XYZ file of C-alpha atoms in Angstrom:
687
model
C -33.231 16.476 -18.521
C -32.200 17.977 -15.201
C -28.551 16.965 -15.566
C -28.194 17.266 -19.357
C -25.959 20.370 -19.260
C -23.431 19.018 -16.697
C -23.212 15.707 -18.529
C -22.772 17.352 -21.938
C -20.012 19.485 -20.454
C -18.428 16.322 -19.107
C -18.451 14.681 -22.540
C -17.075 17.769 -24.313
C -14.212 18.094 -21.841
C -13.394 14.417 -22.195
C -13.363 14.487 -25.996
C -11.210 17.596 -26.098
C -8.591 16.361 -23.721
C -8.004 12.888 -25.127
C -6.481 14.486 -28.220
C -3.665 16.170 -26.290
C -0.244 14.491 -26.378
C 0.909 12.547 -23.349
C 3.547 13.424 -20.766
C 4.621 12.573 -17.278
C 1.914 12.962 -14.601
C 1.827 12.962 -10.855
C 2.041 9.555 -9.227
C -1.274 8.702 -7.606
C -0.825 5.023 -6.756
C -0.437 5.435 -2.993
C -3.544 7.621 -2.871
C -5.428 5.008 -4.875
C -4.214 2.447 -2.347
C -5.867 4.434 0.460
C -9.017 4.784 -1.638
C -9.112 1.000 -1.753
C -8.904 0.896 2.054
C -11.806 3.331 2.299
C -13.908 1.178 -0.027
C -13.204 -1.799 2.219
C -14.617 0.351 5.055
C -11.479 0.329 7.132
C -11.542 2.472 10.255
C -11.366 6.140 9.296
C -8.802 6.909 11.999
C -6.396 4.365 10.525
C -6.755 5.829 7.039
C -6.312 9.396 8.323
C -3.120 8.432 10.159
C -1.776 6.662 7.078
C -2.566 9.607 4.810
C -0.908 12.123 7.133
C 2.288 10.076 7.323
C 2.503 9.326 3.600
C 1.764 12.938 2.645
C 4.595 14.059 4.934
C 7.002 11.527 3.439
C 6.029 12.537 -0.096
C 6.814 16.187 0.637
C 10.090 15.148 2.343
C 11.480 12.394 0.069
C 14.323 10.152 1.207
C 17.780 10.253 -0.404
C 18.651 6.731 -1.564
C 22.356 7.515 -1.210
C 22.011 8.482 2.450
C 19.130 6.357 3.750
C 19.946 3.934 6.559
C 18.770 0.381 7.031
C 16.627 1.480 9.984
C 14.945 4.192 7.904
C 14.067 1.673 5.202
C 12.586 -0.677 7.801
C 10.454 2.196 9.101
C 9.154 3.057 5.629
C 5.472 2.052 5.844
C 4.983 0.745 2.289
C 7.841 -1.788 2.494
C 7.590 -5.191 4.097
C 10.616 -6.123 6.183
C 11.830 -8.404 3.386
C 11.565 -5.602 0.833
C 13.290 -3.100 3.134
C 16.219 -5.444 3.713
C 16.470 -6.214 -0.005
C 16.630 -2.493 -0.850
C 19.242 -1.961 1.882
C 21.385 -4.808 0.507
C 21.080 -3.430 -3.030
C 22.118 0.065 -1.946
C 25.075 -1.246 0.072
C 26.429 -2.884 -3.089
C 25.539 -0.223 -5.673
C 25.857 3.202 -4.084
C 25.963 5.823 -5.372
C 22.793 5.390 -7.397
C 21.961 8.054 -9.952
C 18.216 7.682 -10.384
C 15.321 6.434 -8.299
C 14.427 4.070 -11.135
C 17.390 1.874 -10.178
C 15.006 0.409 -7.593
C 13.691 -1.647 -10.513
C 16.816 -3.784 -10.114
C 15.744 -4.931 -6.632
C 14.313 -8.414 -7.120
C 12.065 -8.209 -4.041
C 10.164 -5.227 -5.490
C 7.471 -5.991 -8.022
C 6.298 -3.352 -10.487
C 3.265 -2.332 -8.420
C 5.376 -1.686 -5.316
C 7.974 0.271 -7.292
C 5.350 2.563 -8.803
C 3.781 3.072 -5.388
C 7.016 4.091 -3.641
C 8.677 6.221 -6.349
C 7.366 9.567 -4.986
C 9.036 8.941 -1.637
C 12.660 8.582 -2.804
C 15.253 10.441 -4.849
C 18.923 9.962 -5.769
C 21.006 12.883 -4.527
C 24.399 13.796 -3.176
C 25.412 12.846 0.352
C 26.119 15.735 2.686
C 29.067 15.630 5.053
C 28.110 13.763 8.211
C 29.492 15.996 10.927
C 28.197 16.534 14.401
C 26.122 19.684 14.726
C 25.508 21.860 17.746
C 22.051 22.603 19.127
C 22.085 26.052 17.487
C 22.987 24.491 14.122
C 20.191 21.930 14.474
C 17.667 24.703 15.098
C 19.061 26.691 12.163
C 19.126 23.778 9.703
C 15.849 22.170 10.738
C 12.602 22.539 8.807
C 9.629 24.382 10.287
C 6.092 24.065 9.002
C 2.764 25.631 9.975
C -0.497 24.240 8.614
C -3.953 25.748 8.998
C -7.164 24.189 7.733
C -10.658 25.695 7.670
C -13.774 23.900 6.344
C -17.387 25.021 6.271
C -20.664 23.613 4.990
C -22.575 26.478 3.392
C -25.914 24.675 3.509
C -27.825 25.056 6.793
C -27.968 21.929 8.992
C -30.544 21.238 11.700
C -28.054 21.332 14.565
C -27.310 25.002 13.881
C -30.922 26.140 13.766
C -32.748 28.383 16.231
C -34.590 26.661 19.092
C -36.594 28.180 21.909
C -35.396 27.790 25.478
C -38.365 25.547 26.271
C -37.489 23.166 23.423
C -33.827 23.020 24.442
C -34.819 22.398 28.052
C -36.646 19.256 26.909
C -34.310 18.280 24.037
C -30.855 19.730 24.793
C -29.114 17.556 22.192
C -30.992 19.018 19.225
C -28.623 21.998 18.975
C -24.862 22.031 18.574
C -22.899 23.869 21.231
C -20.448 25.451 18.815
C -19.890 27.111 15.467
C -20.579 25.534 12.084
C -16.976 25.289 10.875
C -14.031 22.930 11.188
C -10.545 24.254 11.867
C -7.152 22.882 12.821
C -3.688 24.312 13.379
C -0.412 22.381 13.249
C 3.204 23.324 13.877
C 6.092 20.937 13.236
C 9.881 21.015 13.398
C 11.989 18.307 11.772
C 15.724 17.834 11.567
C 16.647 15.198 8.997
C 15.298 11.902 10.342
C 16.731 12.560 13.788
C 14.300 14.960 15.470
C 10.567 15.539 15.055
C 8.527 17.902 17.200
C 4.952 18.988 16.683
C 1.845 20.548 18.219
C -1.704 20.201 16.901
C -5.031 21.789 17.812
C -8.371 20.896 16.232
C -12.094 21.477 16.541
C -14.818 19.759 14.545
C -17.806 21.599 13.143
C -20.331 22.052 15.941
C -17.762 22.036 18.742
C -17.439 25.268 20.768
C -14.389 27.447 20.115
C -13.479 30.083 22.731
C -17.103 30.432 23.779
C -18.322 31.235 27.264
C -17.814 28.157 29.390
C -15.309 26.679 26.910
C -12.150 28.779 27.306
C -9.612 26.201 26.104
C -10.013 27.043 22.421
C -9.622 23.899 20.374
C -11.490 20.777 21.410
C -8.439 18.561 20.910
C -4.742 19.194 21.486
C -1.743 16.981 20.885
C 2.034 17.132 20.835
C 4.966 14.858 20.105
C 8.749 14.741 20.324
C 10.684 12.007 18.524
C 14.476 11.653 18.825
C 16.424 8.966 16.969
C 19.884 7.399 16.894
C 21.621 8.497 20.078
C 24.051 5.673 20.781
C 22.141 2.547 21.803
C 18.921 4.558 21.896
C 17.343 4.025 18.486
C 14.097 5.913 19.173
C 12.676 7.993 22.000
C 9.064 9.156 21.756
C 7.347 11.580 24.123
C 3.753 12.752 23.845
C 1.550 11.196 21.149
C 2.897 8.189 19.276
C 1.932 4.972 17.508
C 3.605 1.584 17.227
C 3.019 -2.005 16.176
C 4.238 -5.381 17.419
C 4.580 -8.420 15.155
C 1.579 -9.136 12.942
C -0.777 -7.066 15.104
C -2.423 -9.741 17.287
C -1.440 -7.920 20.486
C -0.882 -4.348 19.353
C -1.144 -2.323 16.176
C -2.241 1.299 15.948
C -0.034 1.907 12.943
C -0.511 1.017 9.270
C -3.020 -1.543 8.077
C -3.114 -3.196 4.679
C -6.044 -3.840 2.371
C -6.782 -7.275 0.993
C -6.112 -6.132 -2.557
C -2.950 -4.378 -1.409
C -1.670 -7.556 0.255
C -1.489 -9.576 -2.952
C 2.252 -8.875 -3.018
C 2.899 -8.775 0.728
C 0.797 -9.925 3.687
C 3.625 -9.876 6.210
C 3.952 -7.044 8.701
C 6.846 -6.250 10.991
C 7.391 -4.636 14.369
C 7.402 -0.842 14.037
C 9.438 1.345 16.343
C 7.572 4.254 17.957
C 6.588 6.960 15.469
C 4.842 10.283 15.855
C 1.084 10.731 15.860
C 0.506 14.034 14.092
C -2.903 13.611 12.512
C -5.996 15.227 14.005
C -7.521 11.820 14.803
C -8.495 11.808 18.484
C -8.071 8.072 19.048
C -5.880 5.256 17.776
C -2.687 6.475 19.462
C -0.858 6.377 22.791
C 0.106 9.338 24.968
C 3.112 9.012 27.224
C 6.608 7.723 26.499
C 8.199 4.962 24.427
C 11.781 3.977 23.710
C 13.674 1.500 21.551
C 17.264 0.460 22.210
C 19.417 -1.693 19.950
C 22.269 -3.992 20.934
C 23.734 -5.797 17.921
C 20.927 -8.037 16.584
C 18.555 -7.350 19.472
C 16.114 -4.460 19.800
C 13.974 -3.779 22.854
C 10.949 -1.490 22.767
C 9.053 -0.465 25.891
C 6.210 2.016 26.260
C 3.781 3.510 28.740
C 0.613 5.463 27.952
C -1.757 7.309 30.254
C -4.606 9.322 28.774
C -8.277 10.080 29.170
C -10.704 8.648 26.635
C -14.411 9.000 25.803
C -16.874 6.334 26.909
C -20.560 5.651 27.405
C -21.248 4.825 31.052
C -24.003 2.848 32.710
C -25.949 4.093 35.721
C -23.536 2.115 37.892
C -20.568 3.950 36.353
C -19.129 1.097 34.295
C -18.112 1.404 30.636
C -20.662 0.007 28.196
C -18.921 1.220 25.016
C -16.136 3.494 23.852
C -16.829 6.691 21.921
C -14.255 6.935 19.127
C -15.648 9.495 16.656
C -14.023 12.448 18.444
C -17.160 14.617 18.265
C -18.112 16.790 21.248
C -20.924 18.852 19.762
C -23.935 18.384 22.050
C -24.350 18.044 25.839
C -24.549 14.245 25.577
C -21.140 14.207 23.859
C -19.706 16.388 26.615
C -20.913 13.928 29.252
C -18.843 11.227 27.547
C -15.767 13.377 26.935
C -12.623 12.113 28.664
C -14.592 10.476 31.479
C -12.361 7.387 31.611
C -8.653 6.973 32.245
C -6.762 4.407 30.196
C -3.299 3.115 31.093
C -1.388 0.851 28.709
C 2.131 -0.519 28.994
C 3.986 -3.075 26.944
C 7.268 -4.401 25.657
C 8.739 -6.071 22.590
C 12.052 -7.921 22.521
C 13.146 -8.701 18.994
C 16.073 -10.689 17.590
C 16.928 -10.583 13.887
C 19.681 -11.880 11.640
C 19.890 -12.155 7.861
C 17.285 -14.923 7.584
C 15.589 -15.392 10.933
C 13.600 -13.140 13.258
C 11.760 -13.808 16.501
C 10.002 -11.432 18.853
C 8.373 -11.658 22.269
C 5.516 -9.241 22.917
C 3.571 -8.305 26.010
C 0.854 -5.759 26.785
C -1.109 -4.831 29.894
C -3.880 -2.260 30.126
C -6.123 -0.918 32.851
C -9.173 1.344 32.970
C -10.121 3.295 36.082
C -13.602 1.763 35.922
C -15.108 -1.584 34.947
C -15.560 -2.334 31.235
C -18.903 -4.129 31.058
C -20.777 -4.008 27.712
C -24.504 -4.710 27.889
C -24.766 -8.497 27.621
C -26.038 -9.788 24.285
C -25.755 -13.219 22.700
C -23.204 -12.007 20.150
C -20.898 -10.330 22.708
C -20.872 -13.026 25.389
C -17.095 -13.442 24.956
C -16.193 -9.749 24.962
C -13.862 -8.517 27.689
C -15.673 -7.662 30.929
C -13.072 -6.349 33.330
C -11.079 -3.238 34.110
C -7.792 -4.942 33.194
C -6.469 -7.270 30.521
C -3.143 -8.636 29.353
C -1.870 -10.176 26.134
C 1.321 -11.945 25.168
C 2.640 -13.336 21.913
C 5.560 -14.652 19.921
C 6.089 -13.430 16.373
C 8.524 -15.005 13.937
C 9.767 -14.942 10.355
C 12.222 -16.888 8.225
C 13.553 -16.230 4.728
C 14.694 -19.087 2.527
C 15.447 -18.869 -1.180
C 12.572 -16.796 -2.633
C 10.138 -17.625 0.174
C 9.307 -15.735 3.355
C 7.395 -17.368 6.193
C 6.095 -15.243 9.057
C 3.453 -15.326 11.740
C 2.396 -14.609 15.277
C 0.686 -16.640 17.980
C -0.918 -14.779 20.875
C -2.766 -15.492 24.102
C -5.052 -13.260 26.146
C -5.471 -13.175 29.921
C -8.390 -15.627 29.802
C -6.266 -18.263 28.036
C -7.791 -17.875 24.551
C -5.417 -18.099 21.593
C -5.143 -16.348 18.225
C -2.682 -17.155 15.463
C -1.891 -15.911 11.978
C 0.722 -17.362 9.624
C 1.707 -16.321 6.122
C 3.909 -17.522 3.284
C 5.113 -15.311 0.443
C 6.840 -16.309 -2.768
C 8.736 -13.743 -4.778
C 10.621 -14.972 -7.862
C 14.162 -13.928 -8.671
C 12.854 -11.424 -11.191
C 9.916 -9.134 -10.397
C 8.754 -9.434 -14.008
C 6.919 -12.634 -13.084
C 4.971 -11.499 -10.040
C 4.406 -12.846 -6.537
C 2.070 -15.029 -4.499
C 0.913 -14.599 -0.886
C -0.862 -17.110 1.336
C -2.234 -16.370 4.813
C -4.117 -18.481 7.336
C -5.564 -17.070 10.548
C -7.519 -18.583 13.417
C -8.816 -16.263 16.112
C -10.604 -17.902 19.040
C -14.146 -16.770 19.824
C -12.886 -15.866 23.309
C -9.661 -14.064 22.341
C -9.672 -10.580 23.893
C -7.281 -7.878 22.660
C -8.611 -4.323 22.516
C -5.471 -2.957 20.821
C -5.075 -5.688 18.214
C -5.432 -4.847 14.531
C -4.461 -7.775 12.340
C -5.514 -9.214 8.996
C -9.209 -10.030 9.349
C -12.644 -9.646 7.812
C -14.132 -8.346 11.051
C -13.244 -5.237 12.995
C -12.320 -7.415 15.991
C -9.523 -9.978 16.114
C -11.922 -12.599 17.434
C -14.233 -15.411 16.300
C -12.735 -15.866 12.825
C -10.915 -18.466 10.773
C -9.834 -17.774 7.231
C -7.560 -18.641 4.339
C -6.376 -15.910 1.975
C -4.444 -16.324 -1.262
C -3.391 -13.363 -3.367
C -1.167 -12.940 -6.386
C 0.147 -10.335 -8.775
C 1.441 -11.359 -12.199
C 2.875 -9.582 -15.222
C 2.205 -11.993 -18.112
C 3.121 -9.404 -20.751
C 5.155 -6.171 -20.608
C 2.093 -3.883 -20.586
C -0.307 -6.045 -18.590
C -0.600 -6.690 -14.854
C -3.046 -8.991 -13.099
C -3.911 -8.815 -9.400
C -6.180 -11.362 -7.741
C -7.158 -12.616 -4.320
C -9.631 -14.971 -2.732
C -10.443 -15.035 0.970
C -12.534 -17.831 2.474
C -13.784 -17.035 5.989
C -15.645 -18.916 8.698
C -17.184 -17.385 11.822
C -17.562 -20.249 14.355
C -19.973 -18.354 16.595
C -22.816 -15.868 16.217
C -21.864 -12.250 15.515
C -23.570 -8.886 15.585
C -26.639 -9.104 13.326
C -25.877 -12.759 12.464
C -27.641 -15.132 14.860
C -25.851 -18.331 13.901
C -22.362 -19.480 12.854
C -21.729 -18.180 9.357
C -19.245 -17.946 6.513
C -18.066 -15.484 3.897
C -16.276 -15.422 0.559
C -14.377 -12.414 -0.774
C -12.951 -12.463 -4.323
C -11.145 -9.704 -6.212
C -9.562 -9.415 -9.658
C -8.022 -6.453 -11.467
C -6.349 -6.269 -14.865
C -4.375 -3.226 -16.001
C -3.102 -2.375 -19.460
C -0.545 0.396 -19.993
C -0.869 2.076 -23.373
C 2.205 4.130 -22.530
C 4.120 5.376 -19.514
C 1.271 7.657 -18.511
C -1.853 6.130 -20.058
C -3.456 3.171 -18.312
C -6.741 1.319 -18.462
C -7.869 -1.042 -15.730
C -10.890 -3.169 -15.027
C -11.681 -4.339 -11.509
C -14.241 -6.850 -10.309
C -15.151 -7.700 -6.706
C -17.631 -10.193 -5.358
C -18.434 -10.758 -1.693
C -20.809 -13.273 -0.179
C -21.788 -13.021 3.494
C -24.773 -13.707 5.759
C -26.913 -11.503 7.994
C -30.200 -11.366 9.885
C -33.067 -10.547 7.533
C -36.750 -9.933 8.158
C -39.327 -10.789 5.508
C -41.784 -7.948 4.842
C -44.719 -9.824 6.392
C -42.854 -11.262 9.385
C -41.643 -9.778 12.666
C -38.954 -12.401 13.281
C -35.632 -12.545 11.446
C -33.755 -15.352 9.778
C -30.128 -15.563 8.650
C -29.870 -15.345 4.869
C -26.893 -15.075 2.526
C -26.370 -11.953 0.473
C -24.024 -11.219 -2.390
C -22.470 -7.982 -3.640
C -20.907 -7.487 -7.075
C -18.769 -4.441 -7.889
C -17.316 -3.616 -11.309
C -15.093 -0.636 -12.090
C -13.720 0.525 -15.446
C -11.158 3.303 -15.449
C -8.952 5.077 -17.957
C -6.295 7.583 -16.867
C -3.822 9.628 -18.889
C -1.410 12.542 -18.474
C -0.396 14.978 -21.192
C 2.593 17.060 -22.225
C 1.215 20.485 -21.319
C 0.356 19.636 -17.703
C -3.170 18.311 -18.161
C -4.311 14.914 -16.900
C -7.625 13.084 -16.861
C -9.329 10.073 -15.359
C -12.622 8.546 -16.483
C -14.326 6.047 -14.170
C -17.442 3.906 -14.409
C -18.610 2.061 -11.272
C -21.423 -0.513 -11.272
C -22.748 -2.372 -8.220
C -25.325 -5.074 -7.591
C -26.543 -6.317 -4.200
C -29.011 -9.108 -3.471
C -30.239 -10.885 -0.367
C -31.430 -14.395 -1.137
C -35.156 -14.470 -2.043
C -35.193 -10.653 -2.291
C -35.083 -8.414 -5.390
C -31.744 -7.279 -6.775
C -30.543 -3.751 -6.027
C -28.401 -1.803 -8.487
C -26.190 1.248 -8.471
C -23.758 3.001 -10.764
C -21.668 6.136 -11.065
C -20.050 7.733 -14.127
C -17.370 10.269 -13.278
C -14.723 12.384 -14.950
C -11.698 13.967 -13.300
C -9.638 16.597 -15.141
C -6.470 18.040 -13.623
C -3.801 20.594 -14.434
C -0.246 20.843 -13.081
C 2.054 23.803 -13.701
C 5.498 23.308 -12.124
C 3.985 22.970 -8.639
C 3.080 26.685 -8.694
C -0.473 26.079 -9.780
C -2.527 22.908 -9.804
C -6.212 22.426 -10.330
C -8.698 19.570 -10.491
C -12.300 19.323 -11.602
C -14.485 16.322 -10.793
C -17.966 15.636 -12.148
C -20.028 12.540 -11.521
C -23.560 11.263 -11.960
C -24.761 8.528 -9.593
C -27.903 6.414 -9.505
C -28.301 3.767 -6.793
C -31.346 1.948 -5.476
C -30.269 1.730 -1.815
C -27.382 2.301 0.576
C -26.252 -1.269 -0.147
C -25.244 -0.191 -3.669
C -23.626 3.109 -2.663
C -20.771 4.469 -4.756
C -17.593 6.362 -3.891
C -16.212 9.595 -5.303
C -12.575 9.438 -6.462
C -12.001 13.173 -6.316
C -8.881 15.186 -5.605
C -8.598 16.824 -2.184
C -6.767 19.750 -0.646
C -3.206 19.209 0.554
C -2.606 16.668 3.308
C -6.296 15.784 3.541
C -8.010 12.493 2.782
C -11.700 12.636 1.945
C -13.604 10.026 -0.055
C -17.373 10.521 0.231
C -19.943 7.875 -0.632
C -23.354 8.513 -2.207
C -26.625 6.694 -2.653
C -29.812 7.798 -4.354
C -29.844 9.772 -7.607
C -27.882 12.919 -8.272
C -24.714 14.656 -9.322
C -21.445 15.398 -7.572
C -19.225 18.307 -8.618
C -15.907 19.288 -7.033
C -13.345 21.919 -7.983
C -9.996 22.262 -6.227
C -6.889 24.382 -6.731
C -3.493 24.850 -5.139
C -1.457 28.054 -5.406
C 2.162 28.726 -4.500
C 1.587 32.296 -3.298
C 5.277 32.899 -2.669
C 8.154 30.527 -2.069
C 7.257 28.043 0.702
C 3.751 29.481 1.173
C 0.995 27.350 -0.364
C -2.765 27.805 -0.332
C -5.281 25.102 -1.281
C -9.022 25.479 -1.728
C -11.791 23.108 -2.737
C -15.507 23.418 -3.288
C -17.864 20.447 -3.343
C -21.489 20.402 -4.505
C -23.952 17.493 -4.328
C -27.522 17.590 -5.621
C -30.114 14.810 -5.413
C -33.076 14.386 -7.729
C -34.937 11.896 -5.519
C -34.620 13.550 -2.093
C -36.094 16.603 -0.421
C -34.121 16.022 2.783
C -30.455 15.017 3.173
C -29.192 13.293 6.297
C -30.921 12.964 9.643
C -30.877 14.283 13.189
C -28.663 17.290 13.831
C -26.973 16.835 10.425
C -30.250 17.005 8.496
C -30.477 19.426 5.574
C -33.908 20.544 4.378
C -33.409 20.530 0.640
C -31.855 18.394 -2.063
C -28.366 19.919 -2.274
C -25.270 20.456 -0.161
C -22.274 22.759 -0.680
C -18.964 22.519 1.186
C -15.815 24.661 1.157
C -12.387 23.397 2.271
C -9.261 25.558 2.663
C -5.687 24.812 3.663
C -2.652 27.063 4.183
C 0.913 25.762 4.599
C 4.023 27.798 5.372
C 7.462 26.202 5.346
C 10.425 28.066 6.776
């Protein structure tokens, strides 16, 4: 009864909208791709970096008639094979007159084409004449972004505490104000120059308070210069890069298992800017890439302070990566460790063959010595480490083979190798196969490769994924990943295994109306305690996830998306746990001057194991995908206004109410009550 009115409103809105005629809608596939990453619980920093870069590229699309081969290879949603295929196609067919001519590139399947369409356009080519510094400043693009978020519901960390309580429990109260804010300035000139400054503070961090005069908690800057003779890229300040398949170094893009069904192969990425507000997952210093015919050489050096938890002896027991500095304990960990990293990649490439040599060395100014546990016996315990690898790829007919084999300073080896098949016509589909074997003793703190675990260590697996188009309106995407963990892991006190299976079928009623059904099943093992026993035993558990979704766009600017999510989780010998969410998203677009979105969802889950995710629209340049468990409703309303030319304001309100809770959260984030309200705002000025 409590939620009858919101649900009736949901049904009425749905029934009214489905009768409107269809029209072209905004492409959402790359955002849905990041939603998939979030569901797979990928590191939030990685997703934030990806979102920031893709949002920038979407607002600054690339001219197909002017794009260079290097630019295509830098484009994050193309594999190297796809980038080269697009470059070859453009060399033979320029000028192109529409972005849809990309459908003639055999290496691009339908899913990839739909995903990349927002990032390209077919336009005229401007005269390529050398410009002076004054002309560069005049013709460059400036942008200022300001974001301000606030939770309207009172949280425990912002309450009033007596001096005597704080003397005993100083970490019960936040040091700063209860709002989030960030400020960004950027200057870009074509693809040649990028400069930016960013400042950010999280909610609870002090801002210009007594004893904290620096203003924002986090500052960053970058300068990227490209294509000056042999110098292909120069990066100063904050930057990211990736070598090979990521066994030695990758703080750039990562791919989801479902997203790899059409490409599992990565490639070395030249230095690129770090402009998100994420406070880790990047380097700070200098990097450069030079190119001599078929050879490119990238070298970098980074020197920055990082957060860490220290033992009484002063050694590092763990790294603090959440970026929060809200209580005295956080401040003790803030930037208390210096990290130096240097490395190099030498890469040779011709039309079919590529080989790269990679090396990395890092040093901390104190010993890294995690508290010894059975599961972490093979973790790095030193102030220094080094890694080296060889990465390789070869194209033959419609096949691409690629891989990387790496070694760490202690002699342990990791390898990953993949084979992709793409038919002559993308109408058929593609198949990807990947095998990896990461030694239990392999140590690489900056690695980020294809894996089930967060660490590139103690894992062997075989992945096969495919995308097919059996009929003109139907697409099928599937993968299966079989994994073995040769040694004990965190919360798994014996060697174990896992199975991850995914299948999705999509049917297009028209250009803008699509229905898809997605099913995921994962089987893993973990330590489990029986209710009447104090000891634990390793038991298998299984998770089923089913999603039904229908989306459509209409001729007068309206669009809608209806989603039903159902989950089931069971540990062997234990009762089954269930969860579901029914949600409706309704949006309106009016020539980019006014857009609005309304999201309503009802969720009902037994435990955190069956939590559900909210697929709601966010303010500009911001990725946020909350999860919920328990029983309740989620409502969100967002709007974007073009106040005047080049000045845009976005606002969003989110409301969550639980019917089975009197308290939300815990610790300093605890809310006494069953509801939470948040406001998000964003202002962007281009000039």
